[in-house]
Coordinates of C-alpha atoms in Angstrom, one line a residue:
M1 CA 4.5 -18.8 -16.7
S2 CA 2.1 -18.4 -13.7
G3 CA 3.2 -22.2 -12.5
R4 CA 7.1 -21.4 -12.4
L5 CA 6.4 -18.4 -9.8
P6 CA 6.9 -19.2 -6.1
N7 CA 3.8 -20.0 -4.0
N8 CA 3.8 -19.5 -0.4
V9 CA 0.8 -21.0 1.1
V10 CA 0.7 -20.4 4.9
W11 CA -1.7 -21.8 7.5
R12 CA -2.6 -21.4 10.9
E13 CA -4.5 -23.8 13.1
G14 CA -6.1 -25.4 9.4
V15 CA -6.8 -22.4 8.3
Q16 CA -5.1 -20.6 5.0
V17 CA -4.1 -17.8 5.8
M18 CA -3.2 -14.3 4.0
R19 CA -1.7 -11.0 4.4
M20 CA -2.8 -7.6 2.5
D21 CA -1.4 -4.3 2.1
L22 CA -3.1 -1.8 1.6
H23 CA -0.5 1.2 0.6
L24 CA 2.2 1.2 -1.8
H25 CA 3.6 2.4 -4.8
T26 CA 4.4 1.4 -8.5
E27 CA 6.7 2.4 -11.3
V28 CA 3.5 5.1 -11.9
S29 CA 4.5 7.0 -9.1
H30 CA 7.1 9.4 -9.9
D31 CA 9.1 8.4 -7.2
C32 CA 9.2 4.8 -7.5
R33 CA 10.5 2.7 -10.1
T34 CA 9.2 -0.7 -8.8
P35 CA 7.7 -2.5 -12.5
L36 CA 4.1 -3.6 -12.4
R37 CA 5.7 -6.7 -13.4
D38 CA 7.2 -7.6 -10.9
I39 CA 5.2 -7.5 -8.2
P40 CA 2.7 -10.7 -8.7
G41 CA 5.6 -13.0 -7.8
W42 CA 6.9 -10.6 -4.8
M43 CA 2.9 -11.1 -3.6
L44 CA 3.4 -15.2 -4.1
R45 CA 6.4 -15.1 -2.1
S46 CA 5.6 -13.0 0.4
N47 CA 2.0 -14.5 0.8
T48 CA 0.4 -11.3 0.5
R49 CA -2.3 -11.9 -1.4
V50 CA -4.0 -8.6 -1.6
I51 CA -2.3 -4.9 -2.6
A52 CA -4.1 -1.9 -2.6
V53 CA -2.0 0.4 -5.0
T54 CA -1.6 3.8 -4.3
D55 CA -0.1 5.6 -6.4
H56 CA 0.5 9.3 -5.7
D57 CA -1.9 11.4 -7.6
Q58 CA -2.7 8.9 -10.0
Q59 CA -5.1 5.9 -10.1
R60 CA -4.4 3.5 -13.2
G61 CA -1.6 1.6 -11.4
G62 CA -4.4 -0.9 -10.1
P63 CA -6.1 -1.4 -13.0
E64 CA -2.7 -1.8 -15.1
L65 CA -2.1 -4.7 -12.6
Q66 CA -5.2 -6.4 -12.4
G67 CA -4.2 -7.1 -16.3
V68 CA -1.1 -8.3 -15.5
V69 CA -2.2 -10.7 -12.7
R70 CA -5.1 -12.1 -15.4
D71 CA -2.7 -12.4 -17.9
L72 CA -0.9 -14.6 -15.7
G73 CA -3.6 -16.7 -14.2
L74 CA -3.7 -15.7 -10.8
D75 CA -6.9 -13.9 -10.7
D76 CA -7.7 -16.8 -8.0
R77 CA -4.9 -15.9 -5.8
L78 CA -4.0 -12.7 -6.2
S79 CA -6.1 -9.3 -5.2
V80 CA -5.2 -6.3 -6.6
I81 CA -7.5 -3.0 -5.1
A82 CA -7.5 0.1 -7.8
G83 CA -6.4 3.3 -5.0
E84 CA -4.5 6.2 -5.2
E85 CA -2.7 8.2 -2.8
V86 CA -4.1 11.9 -3.4
T87 CA -2.8 15.2 -2.5
T88 CA -5.5 17.1 -1.0
S89 CA -5.1 20.9 -0.5
E90 CA -4.6 20.0 3.3
G91 CA -2.2 17.1 2.8
E92 CA -2.9 13.5 1.8
L93 CA -5.7 11.0 1.9
I94 CA -6.2 7.7 0.4
G95 CA -8.7 6.4 -1.8
L96 CA -9.5 2.4 -2.6
F97 CA -11.8 1.0 -5.1
L98 CA -11.5 3.7 -7.7
S99 CA -12.4 3.5 -11.1
E100 CA -11.6 6.9 -11.6
R101 CA -8.0 9.5 -11.0
I102 CA -9.0 12.1 -8.6
P103 CA -7.5 15.4 -9.3
P104 CA -4.6 16.9 -6.8
Q105 CA -5.4 19.9 -4.7
L106 CA -8.7 19.4 -4.0
S107 CA -10.1 19.8 -0.3
P108 CA -10.1 17.2 1.7
E109 CA -13.8 17.4 2.2
D110 CA -14.1 17.0 -1.8
T111 CA -11.6 14.5 -2.3
V112 CA -14.0 12.5 0.4
C113 CA -16.7 13.5 -2.1
A114 CA -14.8 12.0 -5.0
I115 CA -13.9 8.9 -3.5
R116 CA -17.6 8.0 -2.3
E117 CA -18.7 8.6 -6.0
Q118 CA -16.9 6.1 -7.1
G119 CA -18.2 4.0 -4.1
G120 CA -15.3 4.1 -2.8
L121 CA -13.4 4.0 1.0
V122 CA -12.0 6.6 2.8
L123 CA -8.2 5.4 3.8
L124 CA -6.7 7.8 6.4
Q125 CA -2.6 7.0 6.1
H126 CA 0.5 8.5 8.7
G127 CA -1.7 10.7 9.7
F128 CA -0.5 11.0 12.8
D129 CA 3.6 11.0 12.5
P130 CA 3.9 15.6 13.0
F131 CA 7.2 14.3 11.3
K132 CA 5.3 13.3 7.9
R133 CA 5.9 16.2 5.3
Y134 CA 2.1 15.2 3.2
R135 CA 0.2 14.2 6.4
L136 CA -3.3 15.2 6.4
R137 CA -3.1 18.0 9.1
P138 CA -4.8 17.3 12.3
E139 CA -7.6 20.0 11.8
A140 CA -8.3 18.5 8.3
T141 CA -8.2 15.2 10.0
A142 CA -10.9 16.1 12.8
R143 CA -13.4 17.8 10.0
I144 CA -13.4 14.2 7.8
A145 CA -13.3 12.2 11.0
H146 CA -16.8 10.7 10.3
E147 CA -16.1 9.9 6.9
V148 CA -13.0 7.7 7.5
D149 CA -13.3 4.3 6.6
I150 CA -10.3 2.4 7.4
V151 CA -7.1 3.5 9.5
E152 CA -3.7 2.5 8.8
T153 CA -2.3 1.8 12.4
F154 CA 1.4 0.1 11.1
N155 CA 2.8 2.1 8.6
S156 CA 6.6 0.7 8.1
R157 CA 7.9 4.5 7.0
L158 CA 6.7 7.0 10.3
S159 CA 9.1 8.5 12.2
R160 CA 8.4 6.4 15.2
P161 CA 6.6 3.5 16.1
H162 CA 4.9 5.9 18.9
W163 CA 3.0 7.2 15.9
N164 CA 1.3 3.9 14.2
R165 CA -0.2 3.1 18.5
V166 CA -1.3 6.9 18.4
A167 CA -3.4 6.1 15.2
A168 CA -4.6 2.4 16.5
T169 CA -6.0 4.7 19.7
W170 CA -8.0 7.0 17.7
A171 CA -9.3 4.0 15.3
Q172 CA -10.7 2.3 18.7
G173 CA -12.0 5.2 20.0
R174 CA -13.9 5.2 16.8
G175 CA -14.9 1.3 15.7
L176 CA -13.4 1.9 12.8
P177 CA -11.4 -1.2 10.9
M178 CA -7.4 -0.7 11.3
S179 CA -5.0 -1.5 8.0
G180 CA -1.7 -2.1 7.8
G181 CA 0.9 -0.2 4.7
S182 CA 4.0 -0.8 4.0
D183 CA 4.4 2.7 2.2
A184 CA 6.6 0.8 -0.3
H185 CA 8.9 2.1 -3.1
T186 CA 10.8 -0.4 -3.5
L187 CA 9.3 -4.4 -5.2
R188 CA 11.4 -6.2 -2.0
D189 CA 9.5 -3.5 0.7
I190 CA 6.1 -4.4 -0.2
G191 CA 4.0 -6.4 2.7
E192 CA 6.6 -4.9 5.6
A193 CA 3.6 -4.0 7.0
W194 CA 0.1 -5.8 6.8
V195 CA -3.3 -7.5 7.7
E196 CA -3.0 -11.2 8.2
T197 CA -6.4 -12.5 8.2
P198 CA -8.3 -16.3 6.5
F199 CA -8.1 -16.4 2.6
R200 CA -10.2 -14.7 0.3
R201 CA -10.5 -12.8 -2.7
I202 CA -11.2 -9.7 -2.5
E203 CA -13.5 -7.4 -5.1
T204 CA -15.6 -5.4 -2.8
P205 CA -15.3 -2.7 -0.6
Q206 CA -17.8 -4.5 1.7
Q207 CA -15.0 -7.9 1.6
L208 CA -12.0 -5.7 2.3
L209 CA -14.1 -4.7 5.5
D210 CA -14.9 -7.8 6.8
A211 CA -11.4 -9.1 5.8
L212 CA -10.2 -6.3 8.1
R213 CA -11.9 -7.0 10.9
E214 CA -11.2 -10.3 10.3
G215 CA -8.0 -9.9 10.7
T216 CA -4.4 -8.7 12.8
V217 CA -2.1 -5.9 12.1
G218 CA 1.3 -6.6 12.1
G219 CA 4.4 -4.7 10.8
Q220 CA 8.5 -4.3 10.7
W221 CA 9.0 -0.8 11.3
T222 CA 12.0 1.0 9.3
H223 CA 13.6 4.4 10.2
P224 CA 12.9 6.3 8.0
V225 CA 16.9 7.5 7.4
Y226 CA 17.9 3.7 6.7
A227 CA 14.7 3.2 4.4
Y228 CA 15.8 5.9 2.4
G229 CA 19.7 4.8 2.0
R230 CA 18.3 1.1 1.3
K231 CA 15.8 2.0 -1.4
Q232 CA 18.8 4.2 -3.2
W233 CA 20.9 0.8 -2.8
R234 CA 18.4 -1.1 -4.4
V235 CA 17.2 1.3 -7.1
L236 CA 21.4 1.2 -7.6
N237 CA 21.3 -2.7 -7.9
G238 CA 18.6 -3.3 -9.8
R239 CA 20.3 -0.8 -12.6
L240 CA 23.8 -2.9 -12.1
R241 CA 21.8 -6.3 -12.5
R242 CA 19.7 -4.9 -15.3
D243 CA 22.8 -3.3 -17.8
G244 CA 25.5 -5.0 -16.4
P245 CA 25.4 -8.2 -18.2
H246 CA 25.0 -6.2 -21.7
Q247 CA 28.8 -3.6 -21.0
G248 CA 30.8 -4.8 -24.0
A249 CA 28.7 -8.0 -25.4
P250 CA 28.9 -8.1 -28.8
R251 CA 26.0 -6.6 -31.1

């Protein structure tokens, strides 16, 4: 089956490069319908060779997608990081390389401890946009700043691009690796924010940190009102495409 999937290989100055999207959602999230089985083909098509599955308060999407990739024989081309977008008592934080689900509504400090206990990385996402309903509160960000491993400096769904620049300044001032996150809630949104870096497999936290430091952050910003409307259209269109051919068909 994998032989029929698209495989968009990109080279720059004789080096194969890939994109990494470290913040996206799947059908495991309560507000997303993207089937896990559809993601590997889109990853190959968009050259998004590394993704972190960060479903809302759920960790199982990453391991399940790893199984899909393995069954397709794509382990040598695609890397899937098991993560979770955790709802703390003061806003959201992302944990990467998780082996177990972290329960919601812990304090930010306890959430960080739970990520560390699993050997994971702490990613601060969309924490500087005051219009993001579930952003980590500024006072909480200040308290855990010394525990942050990665800062999302391009999020495709912020209210204004300005807040991505604020995040980049914050990360640069602390010498922290920077990432891109599409915050995708539909299949075609995956890969709209990225870090482009030389191609490699990503299996450990250190490999990810090294790849981020060698990479360049980029992305496509979409106004959240337009993004919401596009999401609703894509969901409806997907339903029509799935259901339409069966309308009136003989049984």
